[in-house]
Coordinates of C-alpha atoms in Angstrom, one line a residue:
X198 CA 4.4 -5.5 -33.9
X199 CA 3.1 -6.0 -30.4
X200 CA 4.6 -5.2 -27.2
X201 CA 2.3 -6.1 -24.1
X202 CA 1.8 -3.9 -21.1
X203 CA 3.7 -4.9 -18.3
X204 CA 2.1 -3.5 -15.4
X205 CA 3.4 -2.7 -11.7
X206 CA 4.7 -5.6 -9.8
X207 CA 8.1 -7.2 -8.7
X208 CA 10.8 -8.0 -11.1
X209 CA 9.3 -5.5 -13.9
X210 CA 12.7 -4.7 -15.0
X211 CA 13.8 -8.4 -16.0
X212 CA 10.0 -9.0 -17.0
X213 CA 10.1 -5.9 -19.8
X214 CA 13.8 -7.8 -20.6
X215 CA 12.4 -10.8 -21.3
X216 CA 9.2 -9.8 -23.0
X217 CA 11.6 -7.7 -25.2
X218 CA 13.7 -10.3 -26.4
X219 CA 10.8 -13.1 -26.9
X220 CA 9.2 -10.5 -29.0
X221 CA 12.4 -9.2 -31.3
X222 CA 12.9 -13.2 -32.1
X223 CA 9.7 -14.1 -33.0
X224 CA 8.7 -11.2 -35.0
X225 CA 12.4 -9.5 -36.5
X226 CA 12.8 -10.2 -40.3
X227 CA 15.2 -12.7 -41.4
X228 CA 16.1 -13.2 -45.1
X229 CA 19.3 -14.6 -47.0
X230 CA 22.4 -12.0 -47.8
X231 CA 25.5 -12.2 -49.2
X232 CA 29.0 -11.8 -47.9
X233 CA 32.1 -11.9 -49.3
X234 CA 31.4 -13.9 -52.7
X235 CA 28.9 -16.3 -50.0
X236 CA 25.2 -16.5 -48.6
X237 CA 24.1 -16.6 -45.5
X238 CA 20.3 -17.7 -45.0
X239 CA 17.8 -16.5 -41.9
X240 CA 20.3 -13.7 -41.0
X241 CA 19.5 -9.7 -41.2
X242 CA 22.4 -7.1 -41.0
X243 CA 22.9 -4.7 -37.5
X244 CA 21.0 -1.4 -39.2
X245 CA 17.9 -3.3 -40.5
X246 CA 18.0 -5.0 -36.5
X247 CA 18.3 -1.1 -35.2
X248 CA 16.0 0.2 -37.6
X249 CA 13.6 -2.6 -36.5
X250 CA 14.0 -2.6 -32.9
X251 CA 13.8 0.7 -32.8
X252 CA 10.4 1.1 -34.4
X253 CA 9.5 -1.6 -31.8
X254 CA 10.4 0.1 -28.7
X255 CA 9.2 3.3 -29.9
X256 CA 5.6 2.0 -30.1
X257 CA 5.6 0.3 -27.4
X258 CA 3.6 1.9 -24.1
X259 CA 6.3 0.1 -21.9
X260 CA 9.3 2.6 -23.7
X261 CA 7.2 5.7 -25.5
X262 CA 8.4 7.8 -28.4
X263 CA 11.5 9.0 -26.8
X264 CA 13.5 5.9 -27.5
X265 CA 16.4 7.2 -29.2
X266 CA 18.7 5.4 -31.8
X267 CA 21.5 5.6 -29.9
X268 CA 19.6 3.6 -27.1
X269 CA 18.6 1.1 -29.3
X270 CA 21.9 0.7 -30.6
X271 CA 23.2 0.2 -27.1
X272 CA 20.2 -2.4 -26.0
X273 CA 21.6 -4.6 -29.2
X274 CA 24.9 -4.4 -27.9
X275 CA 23.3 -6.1 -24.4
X276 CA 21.8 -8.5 -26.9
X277 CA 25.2 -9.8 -28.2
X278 CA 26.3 -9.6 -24.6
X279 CA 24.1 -11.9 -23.6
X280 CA 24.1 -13.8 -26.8
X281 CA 20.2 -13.3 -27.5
X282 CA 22.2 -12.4 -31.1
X283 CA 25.4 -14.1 -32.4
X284 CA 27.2 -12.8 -35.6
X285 CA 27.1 -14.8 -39.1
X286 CA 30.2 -16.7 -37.6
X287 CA 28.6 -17.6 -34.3
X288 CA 30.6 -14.9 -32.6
X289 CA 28.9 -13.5 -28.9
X290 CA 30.0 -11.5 -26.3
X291 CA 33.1 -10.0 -26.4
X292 CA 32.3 -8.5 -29.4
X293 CA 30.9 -4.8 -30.1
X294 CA 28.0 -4.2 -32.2
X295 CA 27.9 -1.1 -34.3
X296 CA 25.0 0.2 -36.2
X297 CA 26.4 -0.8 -39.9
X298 CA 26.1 -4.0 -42.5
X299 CA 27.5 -6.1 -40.5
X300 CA 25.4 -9.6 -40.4
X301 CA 23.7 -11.4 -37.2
X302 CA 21.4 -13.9 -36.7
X303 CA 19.7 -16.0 -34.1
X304 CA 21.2 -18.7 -32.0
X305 CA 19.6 -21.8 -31.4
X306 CA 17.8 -20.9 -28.0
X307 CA 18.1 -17.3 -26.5
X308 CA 18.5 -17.8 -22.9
X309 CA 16.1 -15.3 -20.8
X310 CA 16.5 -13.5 -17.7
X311 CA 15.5 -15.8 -14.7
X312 CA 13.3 -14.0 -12.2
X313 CA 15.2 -14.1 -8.7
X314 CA 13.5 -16.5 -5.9
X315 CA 10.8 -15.4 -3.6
X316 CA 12.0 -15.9 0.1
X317 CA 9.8 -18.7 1.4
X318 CA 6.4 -17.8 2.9
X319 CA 7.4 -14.1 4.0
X320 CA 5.0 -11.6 3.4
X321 CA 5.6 -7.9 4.6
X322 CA 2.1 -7.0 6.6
X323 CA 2.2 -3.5 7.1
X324 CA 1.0 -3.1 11.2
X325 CA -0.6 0.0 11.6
X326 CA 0.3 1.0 15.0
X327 CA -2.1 1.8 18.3
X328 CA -1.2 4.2 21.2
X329 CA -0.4 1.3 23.5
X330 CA 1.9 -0.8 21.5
X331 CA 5.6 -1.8 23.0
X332 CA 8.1 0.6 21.7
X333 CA 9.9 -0.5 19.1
X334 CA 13.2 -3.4 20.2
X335 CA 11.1 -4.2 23.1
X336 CA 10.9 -7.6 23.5
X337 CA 7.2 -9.5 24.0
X338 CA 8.7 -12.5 26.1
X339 CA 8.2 -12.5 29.5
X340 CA 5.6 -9.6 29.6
X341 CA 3.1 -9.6 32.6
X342 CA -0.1 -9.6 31.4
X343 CA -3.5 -9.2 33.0
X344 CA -5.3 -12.1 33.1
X345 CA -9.1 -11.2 32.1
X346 CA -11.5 -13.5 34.1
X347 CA -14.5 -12.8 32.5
X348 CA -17.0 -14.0 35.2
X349 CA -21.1 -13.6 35.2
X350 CA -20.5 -10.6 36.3
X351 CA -18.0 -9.1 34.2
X352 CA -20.2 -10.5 31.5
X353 CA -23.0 -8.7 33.2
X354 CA -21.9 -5.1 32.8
X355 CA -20.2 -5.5 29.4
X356 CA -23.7 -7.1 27.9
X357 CA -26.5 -5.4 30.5
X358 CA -27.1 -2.8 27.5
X359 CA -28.5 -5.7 25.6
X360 CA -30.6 -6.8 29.3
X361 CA -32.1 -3.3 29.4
X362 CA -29.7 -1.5 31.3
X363 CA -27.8 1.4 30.4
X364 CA -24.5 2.1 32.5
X365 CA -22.8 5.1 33.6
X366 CA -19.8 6.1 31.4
X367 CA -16.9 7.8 31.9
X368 CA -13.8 10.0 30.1
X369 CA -10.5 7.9 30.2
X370 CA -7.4 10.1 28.5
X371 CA -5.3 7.9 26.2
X372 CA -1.6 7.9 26.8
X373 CA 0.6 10.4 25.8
X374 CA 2.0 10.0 22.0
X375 CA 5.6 9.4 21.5
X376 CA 8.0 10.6 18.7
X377 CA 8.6 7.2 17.8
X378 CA 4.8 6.1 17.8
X379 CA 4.0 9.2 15.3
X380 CA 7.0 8.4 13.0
X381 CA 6.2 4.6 13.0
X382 CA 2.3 5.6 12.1
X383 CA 3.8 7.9 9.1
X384 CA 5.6 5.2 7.9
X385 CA 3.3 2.3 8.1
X386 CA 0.5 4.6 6.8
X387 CA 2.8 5.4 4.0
X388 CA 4.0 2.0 2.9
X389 CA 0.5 1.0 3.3
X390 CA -1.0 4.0 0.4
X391 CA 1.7 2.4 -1.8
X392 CA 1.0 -1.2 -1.5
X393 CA -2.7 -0.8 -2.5
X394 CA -2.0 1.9 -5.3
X395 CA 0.6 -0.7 -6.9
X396 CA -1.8 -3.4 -6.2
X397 CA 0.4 -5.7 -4.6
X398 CA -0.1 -8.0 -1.6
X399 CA 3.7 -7.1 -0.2
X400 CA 5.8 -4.8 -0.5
X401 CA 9.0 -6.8 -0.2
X402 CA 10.1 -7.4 -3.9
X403 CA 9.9 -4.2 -4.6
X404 CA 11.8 -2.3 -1.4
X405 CA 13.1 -3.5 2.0
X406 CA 10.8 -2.0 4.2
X407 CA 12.9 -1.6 7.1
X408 CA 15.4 0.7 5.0
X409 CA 12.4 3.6 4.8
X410 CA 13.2 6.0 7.1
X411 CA 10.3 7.6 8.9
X412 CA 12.4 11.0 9.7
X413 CA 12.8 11.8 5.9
X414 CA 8.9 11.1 5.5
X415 CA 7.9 14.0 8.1
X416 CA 11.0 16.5 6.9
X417 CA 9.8 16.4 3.4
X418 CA 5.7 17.3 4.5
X419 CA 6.4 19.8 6.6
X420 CA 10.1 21.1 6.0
X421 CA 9.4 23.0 2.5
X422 CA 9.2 26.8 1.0
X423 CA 6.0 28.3 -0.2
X424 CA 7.2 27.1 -3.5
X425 CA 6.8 23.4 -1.5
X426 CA 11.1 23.2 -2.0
X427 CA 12.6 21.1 0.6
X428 CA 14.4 23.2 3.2
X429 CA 17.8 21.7 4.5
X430 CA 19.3 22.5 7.8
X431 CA 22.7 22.4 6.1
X432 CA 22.7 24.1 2.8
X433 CA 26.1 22.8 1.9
X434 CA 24.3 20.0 0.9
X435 CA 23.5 21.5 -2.5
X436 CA 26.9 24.2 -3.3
X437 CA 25.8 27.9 -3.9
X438 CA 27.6 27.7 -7.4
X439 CA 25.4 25.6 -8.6
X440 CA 22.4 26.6 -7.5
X441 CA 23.5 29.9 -9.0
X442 CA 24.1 28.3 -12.3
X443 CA 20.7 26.1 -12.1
X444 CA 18.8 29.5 -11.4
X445 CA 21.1 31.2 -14.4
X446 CA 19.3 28.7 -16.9
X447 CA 16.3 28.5 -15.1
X448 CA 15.4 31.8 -15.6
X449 CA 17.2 33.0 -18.9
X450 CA 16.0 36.3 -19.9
X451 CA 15.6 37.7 -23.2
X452 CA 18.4 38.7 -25.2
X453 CA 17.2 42.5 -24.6
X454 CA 18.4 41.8 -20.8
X455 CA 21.7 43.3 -21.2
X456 CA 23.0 42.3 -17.4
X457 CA 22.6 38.4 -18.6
X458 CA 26.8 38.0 -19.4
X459 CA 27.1 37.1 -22.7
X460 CA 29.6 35.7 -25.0
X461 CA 29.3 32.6 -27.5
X462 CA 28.8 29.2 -25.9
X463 CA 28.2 30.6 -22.1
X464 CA 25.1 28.8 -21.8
X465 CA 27.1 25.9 -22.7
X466 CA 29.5 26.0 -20.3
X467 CA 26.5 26.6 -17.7
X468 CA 24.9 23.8 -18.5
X469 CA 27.9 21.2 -18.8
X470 CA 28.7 22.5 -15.4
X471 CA 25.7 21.5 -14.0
X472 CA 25.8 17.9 -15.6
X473 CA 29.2 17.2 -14.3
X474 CA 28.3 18.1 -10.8
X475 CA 25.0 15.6 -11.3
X476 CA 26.6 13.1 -12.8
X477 CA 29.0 12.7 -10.4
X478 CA 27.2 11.8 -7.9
X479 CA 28.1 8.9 -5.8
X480 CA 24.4 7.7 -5.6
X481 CA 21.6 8.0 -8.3
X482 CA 18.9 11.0 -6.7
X483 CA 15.9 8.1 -6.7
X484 CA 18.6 5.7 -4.7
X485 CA 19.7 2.2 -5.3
X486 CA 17.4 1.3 -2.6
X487 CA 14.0 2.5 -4.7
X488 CA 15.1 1.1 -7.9
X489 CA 12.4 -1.1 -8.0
X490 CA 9.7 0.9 -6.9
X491 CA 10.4 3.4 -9.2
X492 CA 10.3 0.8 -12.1
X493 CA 6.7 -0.7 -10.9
X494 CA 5.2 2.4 -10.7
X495 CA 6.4 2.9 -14.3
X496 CA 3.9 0.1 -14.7
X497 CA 1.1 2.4 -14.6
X498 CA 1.6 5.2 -16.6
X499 CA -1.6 4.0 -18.5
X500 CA -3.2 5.6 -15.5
X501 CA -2.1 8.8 -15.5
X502 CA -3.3 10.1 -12.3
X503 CA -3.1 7.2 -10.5
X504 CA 0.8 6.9 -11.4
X505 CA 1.1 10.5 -10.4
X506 CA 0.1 9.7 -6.9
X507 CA 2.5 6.6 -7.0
X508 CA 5.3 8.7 -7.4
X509 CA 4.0 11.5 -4.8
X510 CA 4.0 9.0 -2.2
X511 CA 7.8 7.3 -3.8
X512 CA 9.3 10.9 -3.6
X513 CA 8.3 11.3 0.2
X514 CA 10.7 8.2 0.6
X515 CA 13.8 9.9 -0.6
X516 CA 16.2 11.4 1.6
X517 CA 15.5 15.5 2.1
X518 CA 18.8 16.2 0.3
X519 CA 17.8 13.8 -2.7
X520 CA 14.3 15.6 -2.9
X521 CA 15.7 18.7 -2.8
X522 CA 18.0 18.4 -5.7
X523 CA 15.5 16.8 -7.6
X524 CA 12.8 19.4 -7.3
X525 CA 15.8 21.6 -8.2
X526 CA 17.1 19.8 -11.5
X527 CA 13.2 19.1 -12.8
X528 CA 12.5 22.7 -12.6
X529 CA 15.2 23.4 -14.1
X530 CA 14.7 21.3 -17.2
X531 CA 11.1 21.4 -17.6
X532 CA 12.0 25.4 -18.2
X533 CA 14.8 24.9 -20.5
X534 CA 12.5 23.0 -22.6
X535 CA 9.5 25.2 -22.8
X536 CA 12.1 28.1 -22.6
X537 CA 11.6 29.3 -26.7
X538 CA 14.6 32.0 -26.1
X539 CA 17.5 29.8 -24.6
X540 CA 19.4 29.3 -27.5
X541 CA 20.8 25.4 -28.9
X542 CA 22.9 23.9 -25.8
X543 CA 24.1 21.5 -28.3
X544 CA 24.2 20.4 -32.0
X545 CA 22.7 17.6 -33.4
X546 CA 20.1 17.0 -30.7
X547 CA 17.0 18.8 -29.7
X548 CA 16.9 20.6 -26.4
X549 CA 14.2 17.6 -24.5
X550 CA 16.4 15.2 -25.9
X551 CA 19.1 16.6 -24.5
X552 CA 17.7 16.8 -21.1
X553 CA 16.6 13.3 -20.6
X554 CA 19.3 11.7 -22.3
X555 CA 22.0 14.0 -20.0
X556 CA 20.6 13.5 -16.7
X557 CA 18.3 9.8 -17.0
X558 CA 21.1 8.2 -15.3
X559 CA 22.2 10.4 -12.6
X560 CA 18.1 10.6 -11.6
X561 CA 17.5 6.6 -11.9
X562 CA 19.9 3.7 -12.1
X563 CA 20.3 0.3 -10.8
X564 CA 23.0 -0.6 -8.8
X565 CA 23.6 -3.9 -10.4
X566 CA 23.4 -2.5 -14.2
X567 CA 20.2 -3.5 -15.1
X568 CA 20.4 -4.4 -19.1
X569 CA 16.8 -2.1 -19.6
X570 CA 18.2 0.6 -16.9
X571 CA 18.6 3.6 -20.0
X572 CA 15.4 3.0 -21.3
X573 CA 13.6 2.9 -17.9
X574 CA 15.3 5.9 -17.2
X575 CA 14.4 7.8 -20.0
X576 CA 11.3 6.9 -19.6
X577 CA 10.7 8.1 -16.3
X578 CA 12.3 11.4 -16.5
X579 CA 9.8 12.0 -19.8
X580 CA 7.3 11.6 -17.3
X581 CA 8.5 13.4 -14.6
X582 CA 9.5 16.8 -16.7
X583 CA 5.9 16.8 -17.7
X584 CA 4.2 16.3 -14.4
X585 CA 7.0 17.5 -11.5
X586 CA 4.9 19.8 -10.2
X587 CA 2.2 17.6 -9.2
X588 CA 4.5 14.4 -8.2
X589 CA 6.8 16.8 -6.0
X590 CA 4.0 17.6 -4.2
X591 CA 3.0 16.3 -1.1
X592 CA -0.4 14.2 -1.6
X593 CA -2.8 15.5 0.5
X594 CA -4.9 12.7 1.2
X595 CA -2.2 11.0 3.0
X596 CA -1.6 14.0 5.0
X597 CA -5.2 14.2 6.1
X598 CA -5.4 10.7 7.1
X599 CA -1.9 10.3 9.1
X600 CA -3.0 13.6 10.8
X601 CA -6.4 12.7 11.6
X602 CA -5.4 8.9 12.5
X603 CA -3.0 10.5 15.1
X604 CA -5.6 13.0 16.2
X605 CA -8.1 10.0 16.8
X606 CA -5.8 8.2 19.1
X607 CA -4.4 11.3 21.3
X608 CA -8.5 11.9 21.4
X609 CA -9.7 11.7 25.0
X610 CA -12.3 8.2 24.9
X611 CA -15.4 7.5 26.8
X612 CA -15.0 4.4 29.2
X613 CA -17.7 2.1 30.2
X614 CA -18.0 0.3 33.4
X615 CA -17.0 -3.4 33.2
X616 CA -14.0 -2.7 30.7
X617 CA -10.5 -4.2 30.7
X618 CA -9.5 -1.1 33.1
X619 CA -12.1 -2.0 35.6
X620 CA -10.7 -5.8 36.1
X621 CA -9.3 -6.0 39.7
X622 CA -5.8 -7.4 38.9
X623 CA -4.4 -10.8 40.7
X624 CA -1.2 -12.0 40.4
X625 CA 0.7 -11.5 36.9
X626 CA 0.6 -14.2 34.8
X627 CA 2.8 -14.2 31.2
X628 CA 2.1 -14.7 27.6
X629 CA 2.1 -18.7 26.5
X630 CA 1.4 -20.1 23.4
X631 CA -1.8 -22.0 22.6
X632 CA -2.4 -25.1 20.3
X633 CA -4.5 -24.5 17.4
X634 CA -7.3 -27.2 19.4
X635 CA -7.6 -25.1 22.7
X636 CA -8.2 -22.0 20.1
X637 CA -10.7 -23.1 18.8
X638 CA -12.3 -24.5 21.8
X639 CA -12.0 -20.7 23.2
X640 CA -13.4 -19.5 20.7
X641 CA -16.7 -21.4 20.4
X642 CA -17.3 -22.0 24.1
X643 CA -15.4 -18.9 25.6
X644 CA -18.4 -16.6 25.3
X645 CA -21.4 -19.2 26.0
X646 CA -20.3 -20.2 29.7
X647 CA -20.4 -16.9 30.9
X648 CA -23.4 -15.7 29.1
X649 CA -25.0 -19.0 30.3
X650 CA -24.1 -18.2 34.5
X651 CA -25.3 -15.0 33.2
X652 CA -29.1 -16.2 32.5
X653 CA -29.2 -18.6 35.7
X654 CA -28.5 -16.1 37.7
X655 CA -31.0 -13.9 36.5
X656 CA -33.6 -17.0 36.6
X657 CA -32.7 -17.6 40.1
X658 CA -33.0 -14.0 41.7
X659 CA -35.4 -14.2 44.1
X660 CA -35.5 -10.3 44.3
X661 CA -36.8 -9.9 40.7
X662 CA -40.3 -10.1 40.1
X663 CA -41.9 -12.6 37.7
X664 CA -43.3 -9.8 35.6
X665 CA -39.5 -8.1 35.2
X666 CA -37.8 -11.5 35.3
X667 CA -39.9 -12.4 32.2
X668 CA -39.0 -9.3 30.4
X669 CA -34.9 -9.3 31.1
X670 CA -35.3 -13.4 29.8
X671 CA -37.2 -12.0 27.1
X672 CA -34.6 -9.3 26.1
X673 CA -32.0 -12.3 26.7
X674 CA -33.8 -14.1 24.1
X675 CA -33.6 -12.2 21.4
X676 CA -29.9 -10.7 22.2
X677 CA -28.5 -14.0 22.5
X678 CA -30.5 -17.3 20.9
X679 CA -28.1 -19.7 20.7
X680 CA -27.8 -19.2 24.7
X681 CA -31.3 -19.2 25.7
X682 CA -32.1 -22.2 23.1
X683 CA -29.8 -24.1 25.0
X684 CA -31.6 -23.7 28.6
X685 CA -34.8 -23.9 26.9
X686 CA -35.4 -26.1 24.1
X687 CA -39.1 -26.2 23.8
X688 CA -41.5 -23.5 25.3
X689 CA -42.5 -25.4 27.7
X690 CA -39.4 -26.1 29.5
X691 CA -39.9 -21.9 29.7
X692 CA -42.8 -22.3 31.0
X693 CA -42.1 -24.2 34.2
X694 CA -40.3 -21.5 35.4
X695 CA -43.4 -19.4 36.4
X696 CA -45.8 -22.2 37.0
X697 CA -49.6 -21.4 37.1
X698 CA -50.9 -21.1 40.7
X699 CA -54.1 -22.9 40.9
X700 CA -57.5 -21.5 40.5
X701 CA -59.7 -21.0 44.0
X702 CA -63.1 -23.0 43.3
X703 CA -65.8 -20.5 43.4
X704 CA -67.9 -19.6 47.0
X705 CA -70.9 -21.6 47.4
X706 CA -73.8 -19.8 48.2
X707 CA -76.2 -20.6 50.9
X708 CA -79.5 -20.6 49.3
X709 CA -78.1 -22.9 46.7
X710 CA -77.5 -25.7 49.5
X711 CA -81.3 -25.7 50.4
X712 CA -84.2 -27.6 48.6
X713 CA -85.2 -26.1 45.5
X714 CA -88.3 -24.0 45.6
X715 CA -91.2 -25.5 45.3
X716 CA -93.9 -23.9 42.9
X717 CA -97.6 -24.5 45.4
X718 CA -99.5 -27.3 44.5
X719 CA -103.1 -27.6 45.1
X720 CA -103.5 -30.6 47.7
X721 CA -106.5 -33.0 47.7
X722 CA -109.2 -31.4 49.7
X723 CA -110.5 -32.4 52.8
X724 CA -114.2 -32.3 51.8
X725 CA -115.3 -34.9 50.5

């Protein structure tokens, strides 16, 4: 028997439903029995189906060994419910299915869950915000804008480090941070740690975003005990009776402790008073809302630590009155169980059992009865009772990112010269849409006709030298090619800009005008 991993991801609920039932029909033994003086081929009776199923789901990394029989039982009662089983006579639905000899088999076809349909082409980006954006419900239409002229000279002092030139700077203070623009970062922040530990590219099958309140976020950081206990500013929230009686079994002494009150059952009717007041809550404590985020992060309990951080950052979500009573009740029951003194709150189960099977609903639960929702449940709370202390902290890593990303933008900046601030404003103009054509166009050719007034003008200043106008078109060169390729395709066209001056012929000397010295000759004499 084989069960696959389902990992993290939207729908995990209907996708363990429909792995589950693909799996118990392909692989559950069927043989002939007899019933009432007749036979009955490819059927198998409801305890071998329990006893079968319930191996299954106990092996399985998707369920774990705390599967119980009962559960099992009551997932094969879904099963007939939904007629993935029929009984020898073809019988579904209305009928109850007890753990006993009572013969099933296999309909024809076993219809599975259908996954619900995406919305079309919506995908939840998570927009971290700046210190300048709109608040939020402002609308964008009809804004004045600045309009940026980016002329040769603009270009000039945004680009004259690459020419050479170095300009002044100066301190600009950023605008002051609102409430709202911290609580929007700590929630975008947040949502965004989730969505890449769950490995999703949205967040939208799995919560509605715009539910998450911010507020509860911040309270349940910095609104805690030193035992890191959410603090309420109304304690009503959570009655003082049963606090007292969570701290009474909590902290159970030894029987030597003769001011514990004692008579038989008391720590039963303790306890059962604290399951009543959980289970009737109106709202499970992990909300309808989370459901599903809960369940996907289930997905990775492969990876221990990186599920334990998934359900950090999943707990900061709740509401502080929720995370509060659930730091409260896991204490709670993770000391019960390790408690070796507290004696049997009841008979016939042990005390973990007890524990995940009395309080897995009232901690996790679907609001449309989800067919898996006890066994997803139960698995959870397993997981929780042996790592609350860690999940129901806050994750520290977040912390010290949120804090330092709100640091970094109330951070005085240096401003250079040239800069959006230093653009000498004309008349407002307003936001219009672009085709996808002019786009493009801007974005290829935007940049080159400035930088390109940007090099003639340095080619035609008269007051540079040629020996500094060579270097800055040198410096040009190799900061912008594509530019200077343009106005000078071959190195000679370069050249023509500083043209050779022509070479003075060299000074004729005197001497060299005259005849040529003549070496004495001996002339014919005279005598004869």
């Amino acid at each position: 028997m084989e069960h696959r991993i389902v990992g993290p991801g939207p729908y995990r609920a209907t996708r363990l439903w429909n792995e589950t039932v693909e799996l118990f029909r392909a692989k559950m033994p069927l043989r002939k029995h007899r019933c009432r003086f007749k036979s009955y081929e490819h059927c198998f009776t409801a305890a071998e189906a329990v006893d079968w199923l319930h191996e299954l789901l106990r092996c399985s990394q998707n369920f774990g060994p705390e599967v119980t029989r009962k559960q099992t039982v009551q997932l094969l009662k879904k099963f007939l419910k939904n007629h993935v089983i029929e009984d020898i006579k073809g019988k579904w639905g209305e009928e109850d299915f007890e753990d006993n000899r009572h013969l099933y088999r296999f309909p024809p076809s076993s219809p599975l869950k259908p996954y619900p349909k995406k919305p079309p082409n919506q995908k939840d980006v998570i927009k971290f915000p700046e210190w300048n954006d709109l608040p939020p419900g402002t609308s964008q239409e009809n804004i004045p804008v600045r309009p940026v002229v980016m002329n040769s000279e603009m270009w000039y002092k945004r680009h004259s480090i690459a020419i050479g030139e170095v300009p002044a700077c100066r301190l600009v203070h950023r605008r002051q941070l609102t409430e709202a623009n911290v609580e929007e970062i700590w929630k975008s922040m947040t949502l965004s740690y989730l969505q890449k530990i769950l490995g999703l590219d949205s967040l939208e099958e799995v919560l509605d975003v715009k539910l998450v309140n911010s507020k509860f976020i911040i309270h349940n950081v910095y609104s805690v005990s030193k035992q890191g206990v959410v603090i309420l500013d109304d304690k009503s929230k959570l009655p003082h009776w049963v606090l007292s009686a969570m701290k009474c079994l909590a902290n159970w002494p030894n029987c030597s402790d003769l001011k514990q009150p004692m008579y038989l059952g008391f720590e039963k009717d303790v306890f059962k008073t604290i399951a009543d007041y959980y289970g009737h809550l109106k709202e499970p404590l992990l909300t309808f809302h989370l459901f599903d985020a809960f369940v996907s992060v289930l997905g990775l309990l492969q990876k221990e630590k990186v599920a334990v951080e998934a359900f950090q950052i999943c707990c900061l979500l709740l509401p502080p009155e929720n995370r509060r009573k659930l730091q409260l009740l896991m204490r709670m029951m993770a000391r019960i169980c390790l408690n070796k003194e507290m004696p049997p709150l009841c008979d016939g189960f042990g005390t973990r059992t007890l524990m995940v099977q009395t309080f897995s609903r009232c901690i996790l639960c679907s609001k449309d009865e989800v067919d898996l929702d006890e066994l997803l449940a139960a698995r959870l709370v397993t997981f929780l009772m042996d790592n609350y202390q860690e999940i129901l902290k806050v994750p520290l890593a977040l912390q010290t990112s949120i804090e330092e990303r709100v640091a970094h933008l109330r951070r005085v900046q240096i401003k250079y010269p040239g800069a959006d601030m230093d653009i000498t404003l004309s008349a407002p103009s307003f936001c219009r849409q672009i085709s996808p054509e002019e786009f493009e166009y801007q974005r290829s050719y935007g940049s080159q006709e400035p930088l390109a007034a940007l090099l003639e003008e340095v080619i035609t200043d008269a007051k540079l030298s040629n020996k500094e106008k060579k270097k800055k078109l040198k410096q040009f060169q190799k900061s912008y090619p594509e530019v200077y390729q343009e106005r000078f395709p071959t190195p000679e066209s370069a050249a023509l800009l500083f043209p050779e001056k022509p070479k003075p012929k060299p000074q004729l000397l005197m001497w060299a005008l005259k005849k040529p010295f003549q070496p004495f000759q001996r002339t014919r004499s005279f005598r004869m």
